[in-house]
Short mmCIF file of C-alpha atoms in Angstrom, two decimals:
data_model
loop_
_atom_site.label_atom_id
_atom_site.label_comp_id
_atom_site.label_asym_id
_atom_site.label_seq_id
_atom_site.Cartn_x
_atom_site.Cartn_y
_atom_site.Cartn_z
CA MET G 1338 26.77 -29.44 -10.80
CA ARG G 1339 28.25 -26.37 -8.88
CA SER G 1340 26.94 -24.15 -11.57
CA ARG G 1341 23.20 -25.58 -11.32
CA TYR G 1342 23.32 -24.86 -7.51
CA ALA G 1343 24.50 -21.63 -8.05
CA ARG G 1344 21.40 -20.71 -10.54
CA VAL G 1345 19.08 -22.39 -8.39
CA ASP G 1346 20.15 -20.73 -5.22
CA ASP G 1347 20.58 -16.93 -7.12
CA GLY G 1348 16.97 -17.60 -8.31
CA VAL G 1349 15.32 -18.43 -4.81
CA GLU G 1350 13.90 -15.00 -4.25
CA ARG G 1351 12.52 -14.69 -7.51
CA ILE G 1352 10.73 -17.43 -7.38
CA ALA G 1353 9.23 -16.71 -4.20
CA ALA G 1354 8.31 -13.57 -5.69
CA GLY G 1355 6.81 -15.11 -8.54
CA SER G 1356 4.88 -17.21 -6.24
CA ALA G 1357 3.73 -14.65 -4.47
CA HIS G 1358 2.64 -13.14 -7.63
CA THR G 1359 0.56 -15.86 -8.63
CA ALA G 1360 -1.08 -16.23 -5.04
CA GLN G 1361 -2.14 -12.52 -5.50
CA ALA G 1362 -3.38 -13.29 -9.14
CA ASP G 1363 -5.24 -16.30 -7.70
CA VAL G 1364 -7.32 -14.21 -5.12
CA ASP G 1365 -7.69 -11.10 -7.56
CA ALA G 1366 -9.15 -13.96 -10.02
CA ARG G 1367 -11.51 -15.05 -7.32
CA ARG G 1368 -12.95 -11.64 -6.25
CA PRO G 1369 -15.93 -10.54 -8.00
CA ALA G 1370 -15.85 -7.95 -10.94
CA PRO G 1371 -15.93 -4.22 -10.19
CA ASP G 1372 -19.46 -3.74 -10.79
CA VAL G 1373 -20.51 -6.87 -9.05
CA ALA G 1374 -18.32 -6.00 -5.77
CA GLU G 1375 -19.58 -2.69 -6.16
CA TYR G 1376 -23.35 -4.09 -5.97
CA ARG G 1377 -22.48 -6.10 -3.34
CA SER G 1378 -21.35 -3.06 -1.18
CA ASP G 1379 -23.13 -2.07 2.17
CA VAL G 1380 -22.54 1.56 0.95
CA ALA G 1381 -24.02 1.16 -2.24
CA ARG G 1382 -27.06 -0.73 -0.95
CA VAL G 1383 -27.64 2.02 1.36
CA GLN G 1384 -27.16 4.51 -1.52
CA ARG G 1385 -29.41 2.72 -3.48
CA LEU G 1386 -32.35 2.29 -0.98
CA GLY G 1387 -31.88 5.83 0.45
CA SER G 1388 -32.29 7.19 -3.00
CA ARG G 1389 -35.47 5.55 -3.61
CA PHE G 1390 -36.75 6.58 -0.51
CA THR G 1391 -35.69 10.08 -0.57
CA GLY G 1392 -36.74 10.48 -4.12
CA ALA G 1393 -40.17 9.17 -3.42
CA ALA G 1394 -40.75 11.20 -0.13
CA LEU G 1395 -39.82 14.44 -2.14
CA LEU G 1396 -42.62 13.34 -4.86
CA VAL G 1397 -45.00 12.39 -2.54
CA TYR G 1398 -44.65 15.73 -0.67
CA CYS G 1399 -45.08 17.63 -3.86
CA LEU G 1400 -48.45 15.84 -4.25
CA VAL G 1401 -49.73 16.41 -1.12
CA SER G 1402 -48.74 20.10 -1.32
CA MET G 1403 -51.44 20.50 -4.42
CA PRO G 1404 -53.68 22.17 -2.21
CA ALA G 1405 -51.42 24.83 -0.70
CA LEU G 1406 -49.86 25.40 -4.48
CA ALA G 1407 -53.51 26.17 -5.74
CA GLN G 1408 -54.58 28.25 -2.95
CA ASN G 1409 -51.65 30.32 -2.47
CA ALA G 1410 -50.70 30.53 -6.21
CA SER G 1411 -52.03 34.39 -6.35
CA LEU G 1412 -48.94 35.46 -3.92
CA THR G 1413 -46.29 35.00 -6.54
CA ALA G 1414 -45.70 35.71 -10.27
CA GLY G 1415 -47.06 33.29 -12.52
CA TRP G 1416 -43.48 32.20 -13.47
CA TRP G 1417 -42.55 31.01 -9.95
CA LEU G 1418 -44.91 28.16 -9.53
CA PRO G 1419 -43.78 25.74 -12.66
CA VAL G 1420 -40.14 26.82 -11.70
CA SER G 1421 -40.53 25.73 -8.20
CA ILE G 1422 -42.26 22.50 -9.07
CA ALA G 1423 -39.83 21.50 -11.70
CA SER G 1424 -36.77 22.41 -9.69
CA VAL G 1425 -37.85 20.00 -7.16
CA VAL G 1426 -39.77 17.25 -9.31
CA VAL G 1427 -37.08 16.61 -11.79
CA PRO G 1428 -34.31 15.93 -9.13
CA SER G 1429 -36.72 13.72 -7.01
CA GLY G 1430 -37.68 11.87 -9.93
CA ALA G 1431 -34.37 11.07 -11.08
CA LEU G 1432 -33.21 9.86 -7.23
CA PHE G 1433 -36.17 7.57 -7.54
CA VAL G 1434 -35.52 6.20 -11.24
CA LEU G 1435 -31.78 6.09 -10.64
CA GLY G 1436 -32.01 4.15 -7.35
CA PHE G 1437 -32.65 0.89 -9.02
CA ARG G 1438 -29.34 1.06 -11.18
CA ARG G 1439 -26.13 -0.67 -9.54
CA ASP G 1440 -23.58 2.03 -10.64
CA THR G 1441 -24.11 4.69 -7.55
CA ARG G 1442 -21.87 7.12 -9.25
CA TRP G 1443 -24.90 9.52 -10.11
CA VAL G 1444 -25.95 9.54 -6.14
CA LEU G 1445 -24.01 12.64 -5.41
CA PRO G 1446 -24.84 14.70 -8.56
CA ALA G 1447 -28.61 14.15 -8.06
CA ALA G 1448 -28.29 14.81 -4.48
CA LEU G 1449 -26.47 17.75 -5.19
CA ALA G 1450 -28.99 18.57 -7.88
CA SER G 1451 -31.94 18.02 -5.18
CA SER G 1452 -30.51 20.50 -2.76
CA ALA G 1453 -29.65 23.09 -5.22
CA GLY G 1454 -33.04 22.65 -6.60
CA TYR G 1455 -34.56 23.19 -3.22
CA LEU G 1456 -32.91 26.07 -2.53
CA LEU G 1457 -33.05 27.89 -5.72
CA ALA G 1458 -36.82 27.32 -5.62
CA THR G 1459 -37.18 28.82 -2.17
CA ALA G 1460 -34.77 31.89 -3.07
CA LEU G 1461 -37.03 32.69 -6.37
CA TRP G 1462 -39.88 32.75 -3.93
CA PHE G 1463 -38.52 36.57 -2.57
CA VAL G 1464 -38.20 37.53 -6.24
CA ALA G 1465 -41.50 36.24 -7.28
CA TRP G 1466 -43.43 37.73 -4.26
CA ASN G 1467 -45.93 40.59 -4.59
CA GLY G 1468 -46.11 41.49 -1.11
CA GLU G 1469 -49.68 39.85 -0.47
CA ILE G 1470 -50.19 37.36 2.32
CA SER G 1471 -52.32 34.48 2.24
CA GLU G 1472 -55.81 34.67 3.42
CA GLY G 1473 -56.81 31.01 2.84
CA SER G 1474 -57.21 28.44 5.80
CA LEU G 1475 -53.74 26.45 4.93
CA ARG G 1476 -50.80 27.98 6.84
CA TRP G 1477 -48.44 27.31 4.27
CA PRO G 1478 -48.16 30.14 1.84
CA VAL G 1479 -44.81 28.56 0.46
CA TRP G 1480 -45.42 25.03 -0.18
CA LEU G 1481 -41.78 23.98 0.11
CA VAL G 1482 -42.16 24.68 4.16
CA GLN G 1483 -43.22 20.89 4.47
CA PHE G 1484 -40.31 19.29 3.62
CA PRO G 1485 -36.49 21.39 3.94
CA GLY G 1486 -34.98 18.35 5.46
CA VAL G 1487 -35.63 15.71 2.61
CA PRO G 1488 -33.05 17.28 0.08
CA ALA G 1489 -30.44 16.82 3.42
CA LEU G 1490 -31.18 13.10 3.90
CA ALA G 1491 -30.43 12.69 -0.01
CA LEU G 1492 -26.83 14.46 0.62
CA VAL G 1493 -26.21 12.20 3.83
CA VAL G 1494 -26.87 9.03 1.43
CA ALA G 1495 -24.35 10.52 -0.85
CA LEU G 1496 -21.84 10.48 2.03
CA ARG G 1497 -21.78 14.44 2.12
CA PHE G 1498 -22.81 14.80 5.86
CA ARG G 1499 -21.51 18.24 6.35
CA LEU G 1500 -23.40 19.41 3.29
CA ALA G 1501 -26.25 18.05 4.55
CA TRP G 1502 -26.23 19.62 8.09
CA ALA G 1503 -25.69 22.90 5.91
CA HIS G 1504 -28.39 22.29 3.74
CA LEU G 1505 -31.03 21.48 6.69
CA ILE G 1506 -30.22 24.78 8.57
CA VAL G 1507 -30.00 27.03 5.24
CA ALA G 1508 -32.94 25.91 3.60
CA THR G 1509 -35.02 25.91 7.34
CA VAL G 1510 -34.18 29.24 8.02
CA LEU G 1511 -34.52 30.39 4.24
CA VAL G 1512 -38.21 28.75 3.69
CA ARG G 1513 -39.37 29.33 7.07
CA THR G 1514 -38.69 33.37 6.70
CA ALA G 1515 -40.70 33.14 3.27
CA ASN G 1516 -43.42 31.46 5.10
CA HIS G 1517 -43.83 33.95 7.55
CA LEU G 1518 -43.83 36.77 5.11
CA GLY G 1519 -46.60 34.92 3.31
CA LEU G 1520 -48.56 35.00 6.32
CA TYR G 1521 -47.68 37.99 8.26
CA GLY G 1522 -46.15 40.18 5.50
CA GLU G 1523 -42.92 40.40 8.13
CA PRO G 1524 -40.75 38.30 9.72
CA ALA G 1525 -41.48 37.42 13.51
CA VAL G 1526 -39.71 35.73 16.64
CA SER G 1527 -41.89 32.69 16.02
CA MET G 1528 -39.99 32.08 12.82
CA LEU G 1529 -37.30 31.42 14.43
CA LEU G 1530 -38.58 29.36 17.14
CA SER G 1531 -40.35 27.13 14.12
CA ALA G 1532 -37.06 27.02 12.40
CA LEU G 1533 -35.26 25.73 15.39
CA LEU G 1534 -38.00 23.33 15.98
CA THR G 1535 -37.85 21.76 12.55
CA ILE G 1536 -33.99 21.68 12.49
CA GLY G 1537 -33.94 19.65 15.97
CA LEU G 1538 -37.05 17.20 14.72
CA THR G 1539 -35.22 16.93 10.92
CA GLY G 1540 -31.92 16.61 12.54
CA LEU G 1541 -32.72 13.51 14.32
CA PHE G 1542 -33.49 11.82 11.28
CA VAL G 1543 -30.55 13.00 9.33
CA ALA G 1544 -28.37 11.84 12.20
CA ILE G 1545 -29.91 8.25 12.05
CA ALA G 1546 -29.44 8.36 8.29
CA MET G 1547 -25.60 9.43 9.24
CA ALA G 1548 -25.41 6.61 11.64
CA MET G 1549 -26.76 4.01 8.78
CA ALA G 1550 -24.09 5.25 6.05
CA THR G 1551 -21.44 5.42 8.61
CA THR G 1552 -22.05 1.56 9.90
CA ALA G 1553 -22.30 0.67 5.96
CA GLN G 1554 -18.64 2.58 5.21
CA THR G 1555 -17.31 0.22 8.27
CA LEU G 1556 -18.72 -2.60 7.15
CA ASP G 1557 -16.95 -1.97 3.66
CA ARG G 1558 -14.00 -1.29 5.14
CA THR G 1559 -13.43 -4.33 6.93
CA ARG G 1560 -14.32 -6.48 3.98
CA GLU G 1561 -11.54 -4.89 2.23
CA GLU G 1562 -9.27 -5.42 4.79
CA ALA G 1563 -9.98 -8.88 5.53
CA ILE G 1564 -9.60 -9.45 1.66
CA ALA G 1565 -6.43 -7.92 1.76
CA ALA G 1566 -5.47 -10.26 4.71
CA VAL G 1567 -6.39 -13.13 2.68
CA VAL G 1568 -3.97 -11.78 -0.30
CA SER G 1569 -1.02 -11.37 2.37
CA SER G 1570 -1.95 -14.71 3.69
CA ALA G 1571 -2.15 -16.14 0.39
CA SER G 1572 1.12 -14.78 -0.64
CA GLU G 1573 3.09 -15.61 2.55
CA THR G 1574 1.69 -19.20 2.18
CA ALA G 1575 2.77 -19.58 -1.31
CA ARG G 1576 6.37 -18.19 -0.84
CA GLU G 1577 6.53 -20.55 2.42
CA ALA G 1578 5.46 -23.69 0.21
CA GLU G 1579 7.82 -22.60 -2.57
CA ARG G 1580 10.79 -22.26 -0.26
CA ALA G 1581 9.70 -25.69 1.10
CA ARG G 1582 9.62 -27.42 -2.04
CA TYR G 1583 13.51 -25.87 -2.95
CA ASP G 1584 14.59 -27.22 0.30
CA ALA G 1585 12.85 -30.36 -0.17
CA LEU G 1586 14.19 -30.64 -3.51
CA ILE G 1587 17.97 -29.90 -2.36
CA HIS G 1588 18.00 -31.91 0.85
CA ASP G 1589 15.70 -34.61 -0.08
CA ARG G 1590 16.70 -35.27 -3.56
CA VAL G 1591 20.00 -33.67 -4.43
CA ILE G 1592 21.56 -34.49 -1.28
CA SER G 1593 20.10 -38.02 -0.95
CA CYS G 1594 21.17 -38.78 -4.62
CA LEU G 1595 24.95 -37.66 -3.51
CA LEU G 1596 24.82 -39.65 -0.25
CA ALA G 1597 23.72 -42.75 -1.88
CA MET G 1598 26.59 -42.80 -4.44
CA ARG G 1599 29.44 -45.30 -4.22
CA ALA G 1600 32.41 -46.24 -6.05
CA GLY G 1601 32.13 -48.06 -9.19
CA SER G 1602 28.86 -48.06 -11.69
CA PRO G 1603 25.68 -46.28 -9.95
CA GLU G 1604 22.39 -48.09 -10.10
CA ARG G 1605 19.81 -47.58 -12.74
CA ARG G 1606 17.59 -46.26 -10.12
CA LEU G 1607 19.78 -43.69 -8.98
CA VAL G 1608 20.79 -42.32 -12.33
CA ASP G 1609 17.25 -41.70 -13.10
CA ASN G 1610 16.66 -40.13 -9.72
CA ALA G 1611 19.93 -37.65 -10.31
CA ARG G 1612 18.45 -36.99 -13.72
CA ASP G 1613 15.09 -36.18 -12.65
CA ALA G 1614 16.45 -33.73 -9.82
CA LEU G 1615 18.80 -32.14 -12.39
CA ALA G 1616 15.74 -31.34 -14.59
CA GLU G 1617 13.52 -30.04 -12.29
CA MET G 1618 16.47 -27.48 -11.13
CA ASP G 1619 16.52 -26.35 -14.39
CA ALA G 1620 12.89 -25.79 -14.74
CA TRP G 1621 13.35 -23.77 -11.47
CA GLN G 1622 16.20 -21.88 -12.94
CA ARG G 1623 14.03 -21.19 -15.83
CA GLY G 1624 11.18 -19.97 -13.15
CA GLU G 1625 8.93 -22.91 -13.91
CA VAL G 1626 7.82 -23.73 -10.55
CA GLY G 1627 4.88 -25.58 -11.06
CA SER G 1628 5.42 -29.06 -10.54
CA VAL G 1629 3.57 -31.73 -12.50
CA ARG G 1630 5.63 -34.67 -11.17
CA PRO G 1631 4.34 -36.91 -7.95
CA VAL G 1632 5.69 -35.65 -4.86
CA PRO G 1633 7.65 -38.80 -2.70
CA ALA G 1634 6.59 -39.00 0.74
CA VAL G 1635 10.06 -38.35 1.96
CA GLU G 1636 9.81 -34.96 0.39
CA LEU G 1637 6.42 -34.24 1.46
CA ARG G 1638 7.74 -34.80 5.02
CA GLY G 1639 10.94 -32.38 4.27
CA ARG G 1640 8.33 -29.60 2.95
CA LEU G 1641 6.01 -29.84 5.85
CA ARG G 1642 8.88 -29.73 8.12
CA TYR G 1643 10.37 -26.62 6.54
CA ALA G 1644 7.24 -24.84 5.88
CA ALA G 1645 6.05 -25.41 9.67
CA THR G 1646 9.58 -24.23 11.23
CA ARG G 1647 9.78 -21.16 8.82
CA ILE G 1648 6.31 -19.89 10.66
CA ASP G 1649 7.24 -21.18 14.19
CA GLU G 1650 10.86 -22.15 15.08
CA ALA G 1651 9.86 -23.54 18.38
CA VAL G 1652 6.98 -26.02 17.21
CA ASP G 1653 7.25 -29.89 17.89
CA LEU G 1654 7.27 -31.86 14.48
CA GLY G 1655 6.32 -35.49 14.79
CA VAL G 1656 5.51 -36.46 10.82
CA GLU G 1657 6.07 -39.72 10.37
CA LEU G 1658 6.22 -42.38 7.15
CA ALA G 1659 4.46 -45.44 7.31
CA ALA G 1660 6.66 -48.73 7.41
CA GLU G 1661 5.69 -49.09 3.39
CA THR G 1662 6.58 -45.71 2.52
CA GLU G 1663 10.04 -45.84 4.11
CA PRO G 1664 13.16 -45.31 1.49
CA ALA G 1665 15.13 -48.49 1.25
CA ALA G 1666 18.91 -48.23 2.06
CA GLY G 1667 20.87 -46.30 -0.26
CA VAL G 1668 17.77 -45.28 -2.61
CA PRO G 1669 16.49 -42.01 -1.96
CA GLU G 1670 12.64 -41.91 -3.17
CA PRO G 1671 10.77 -45.15 -2.12
CA ASP G 1672 9.38 -47.11 -4.93
CA GLY G 1673 5.65 -46.15 -6.15
CA VAL G 1674 4.84 -44.06 -2.84
CA ALA G 1675 4.36 -40.50 -3.87
CA TYR G 1676 1.33 -37.93 -3.84
CA PRO G 1677 0.04 -36.29 -6.71
CA PRO G 1678 1.41 -32.69 -6.74
CA GLU G 1679 -1.83 -30.80 -6.10
CA VAL G 1680 -2.24 -32.92 -3.00
CA ALA G 1681 0.88 -32.26 -1.78
CA ASP G 1682 0.74 -28.47 -2.52
CA ALA G 1683 -2.65 -28.28 -0.78
CA VAL G 1684 -1.65 -30.17 2.28
CA VAL G 1685 1.54 -27.93 2.98
CA ASP G 1686 -0.60 -24.48 2.41
CA ALA G 1687 -3.43 -25.92 4.55
CA MET G 1688 -1.04 -26.89 7.16
CA SER G 1689 0.77 -23.50 7.07
CA GLU G 1690 -2.30 -21.42 7.14
CA ALA G 1691 -3.47 -23.75 10.20
CA LEU G 1692 -0.21 -23.23 12.38
CA ARG G 1693 -0.33 -19.55 11.23
CA ASN G 1694 -3.76 -19.09 12.88
CA SER G 1695 -2.74 -20.60 15.74
CA VAL G 1696 0.34 -18.26 16.05
CA ARG G 1697 -1.74 -15.19 15.62
CA HIS G 1698 -4.71 -16.38 17.79
CA ALA G 1699 -3.61 -19.14 20.47
CA GLY G 1700 -1.88 -16.63 22.75
CA PRO G 1701 1.82 -16.62 24.24
CA ASP G 1702 3.57 -19.34 25.79
CA VAL G 1703 1.52 -21.94 23.91
CA ASP G 1704 3.14 -25.22 22.81
CA ARG G 1705 2.59 -26.55 19.34
CA ALA G 1706 2.88 -29.69 17.56
CA VAL G 1707 2.73 -30.83 13.72
CA VAL G 1708 2.17 -34.40 13.77
CA GLY G 1709 0.86 -36.94 11.19
CA GLU G 1710 1.83 -39.91 8.92
CA LEU G 1711 2.29 -40.18 5.46
CA ALA G 1712 0.97 -43.67 4.23
CA ARG G 1713 0.78 -45.32 0.83
CA SER G 1714 -2.92 -45.19 0.57
CA ASP G 1715 -3.79 -42.43 2.57
CA LEU G 1716 -2.14 -39.39 5.03
CA TRP G 1717 -3.08 -37.22 7.55
CA ILE G 1718 -1.60 -34.21 9.43
CA ALA G 1719 -2.58 -32.45 12.54
CA VAL G 1720 -1.95 -29.04 14.03
CA ILE G 1721 -2.51 -28.94 17.46
CA ASP G 1722 -1.86 -26.30 20.19
CA ASP G 1723 -2.98 -26.18 23.77
CA GLY G 1724 -3.74 -22.21 23.49
CA ALA G 1725 -6.81 -20.32 24.13
CA GLY G 1726 -9.20 -22.26 21.80
CA PHE G 1727 -12.50 -21.02 20.42
CA ASP G 1728 -16.15 -22.27 19.88
CA PRO G 1729 -15.90 -23.57 15.92
CA ALA G 1730 -19.95 -22.70 16.19
CA ALA G 1731 -19.50 -19.40 16.70
CA VAL G 1732 -17.05 -18.73 13.96
CA ASP G 1733 -18.24 -16.93 11.37
CA GLY G 1734 -18.68 -19.22 7.83
CA ARG G 1735 -17.25 -15.85 5.94
CA ARG G 1736 -14.38 -16.34 7.97
CA TYR G 1737 -11.37 -16.51 5.06
CA GLY G 1738 -8.36 -18.26 7.08
CA ILE G 1739 -10.53 -21.38 8.08
CA GLU G 1740 -13.00 -21.46 4.93
CA GLU G 1741 -11.03 -20.59 2.43
CA GLY G 1742 -7.23 -21.47 3.61
CA ILE G 1743 -8.15 -24.91 5.23
CA ARG G 1744 -11.16 -25.99 4.02
CA GLY G 1745 -11.52 -25.03 0.85
CA ARG G 1746 -7.88 -26.15 -0.30
CA MET G 1747 -8.57 -29.59 1.41
CA ASN G 1748 -11.88 -30.06 0.18
CA ALA G 1749 -10.92 -29.11 -3.36
CA LEU G 1750 -9.22 -32.26 -3.52
CA ALA G 1751 -10.94 -35.74 -4.16
CA GLY G 1752 -10.23 -37.41 -0.98
CA GLY G 1753 -9.65 -34.74 0.93
CA GLY G 1754 -11.21 -33.66 4.53
CA VAL G 1755 -10.58 -31.16 7.24
CA GLU G 1756 -11.62 -32.04 11.10
CA LEU G 1757 -11.60 -28.98 13.29
CA ARG G 1758 -11.99 -29.45 17.08
CA SER G 1759 -11.65 -26.47 19.34
CA GLU G 1760 -12.58 -25.52 23.28
CA ILE G 1761 -12.39 -22.16 25.06
CA GLY G 1762 -9.24 -22.67 27.12
CA ARG G 1763 -8.43 -26.13 26.20
CA GLY G 1764 -6.54 -25.50 22.68
CA THR G 1765 -7.29 -26.72 19.05
CA MET G 1766 -6.67 -29.31 16.69
CA VAL G 1767 -7.08 -28.98 13.09
CA ARG G 1768 -6.77 -32.51 11.23
CA LEU G 1769 -5.99 -32.59 7.63
CA SER G 1770 -6.37 -36.15 5.77
CA TRP G 1771 -6.36 -37.53 2.42
CA THR G 1772 -7.20 -40.99 0.77
CA ARG G 1773 -6.25 -42.31 -2.29
CA ARG G 1774 -8.94 -42.70 -5.08
#
C-alpha cells in the first residue's frame, strides 16, 4: 500500500502539468486556424480595405490626369510617358486586386513598390525633361503632382509609418520642384509654399490613417491578451481540478476505506471500494488522469472543497449532502448516489472560474462563500460575494471567463444551467445547477 501512495504522491506534479497541457491543447483546438485568425484580425481587415482604397485612388488619379498627359507630352522624351504610367499603374493595380485576398503578407511589398514607382517616375522626369515649359491651359506639366501622398497612405496601410512620412515629404518636394520647372523653367519661392501646403493637407489624411491602423493593432493585441488569459485560466483550472480529484481520491476514498476497516472479514462492499480506489491510483500513476467512473457525492464535495480553498483560503464552505446522499455508517460511498464524471468536472471547473473571477474583480475585504446541495436527482452550487458587483447587461458577450469558463461548461451538459445575479455595489451570485435526465 505504501508503495502505491508513494508512486501517486511523486506523480502529482506530473499529472497536474499534464492537465495544464491538456487544457492548453483544448484551448488551442478551439482557436481558429492561422489563416482564419488572420482573416478575422482587425489589422488585416484595415489592410485589405486600405489596399483597395489606395489602389483604386491611384488608378482614378491616373485616369483623370490623361488630359495633362496629352497636353504636356512634348516637354519630355518619348520614353518617359509610358515608363511613368507603368511605374504608377502596375503597383496600383496590384494593390487594388490583392486587396481582395485573405493573405496580407503582400501588403508591404505592394506598398513599397507603389512608393518606389512614384519616386522613380518623378526622378526620371528630370532626366527626360527637354528644358521647355508648358504653354497649355493646365497647370500640371508633371501629371504626378496631383497625388504625391497616396503612396504614403499605402505605406500606412502596410504599418510603415515613418516611411509614409518620409515618402510624403520627399515625393511632394520632388514633384513640386519638377512641376515648377515645367511651368517657369526654374524653381520659385512659391514652389516651397505649395509643397508645405500639400504636405500639411495630405498629412491630415496620413495621420487619420495612422490612427485607424494603430487602433486596429490595439484591438488585435487586446484579443491576443484575452486569449492568452483564457489559456492561463484554463491551465490553472485544470491543474486545480486534478489536484482536487487527487485530494478527493486520497481523503474521501482511500482514507475512508481504511477507517471503515474492522477486525474480521471485511464486507464485500468495502473490498470492492478498496479495489476500485487502488485501480484508480494505479491509473493516476500511469498518467491516465481522465476519470470514466461515476463520481460519488461525497467525493464531489471533497473536490469542490479542495478547489475552493486553493483559490481562496478564507472562503466559507457550505456544500451539503442531501439526506439520500449521506453515506451509511462505515460505508465510504453512498449506494447509487454518484454523478457522471463530465458533470463533476464541469461543476468543479465552473465553480473555480466563478470564484477566481470574484477574487480578481470583487475588490479587497470581501466575504465569499461557496454553498450548495448535492442530491440524488440534481445538484446546485452557488458562489456568492458581497463585493463591487457589476451590471450583467453591460458585460461583453465575448468575455471569455463568464461565457466560456462558466456558461459554456455548464450549458454543454444535458440538464446543466447557470444563473448569474449581480448589482453594482451589492455583490454577485453565480448559481450552477444540474438535473439528472
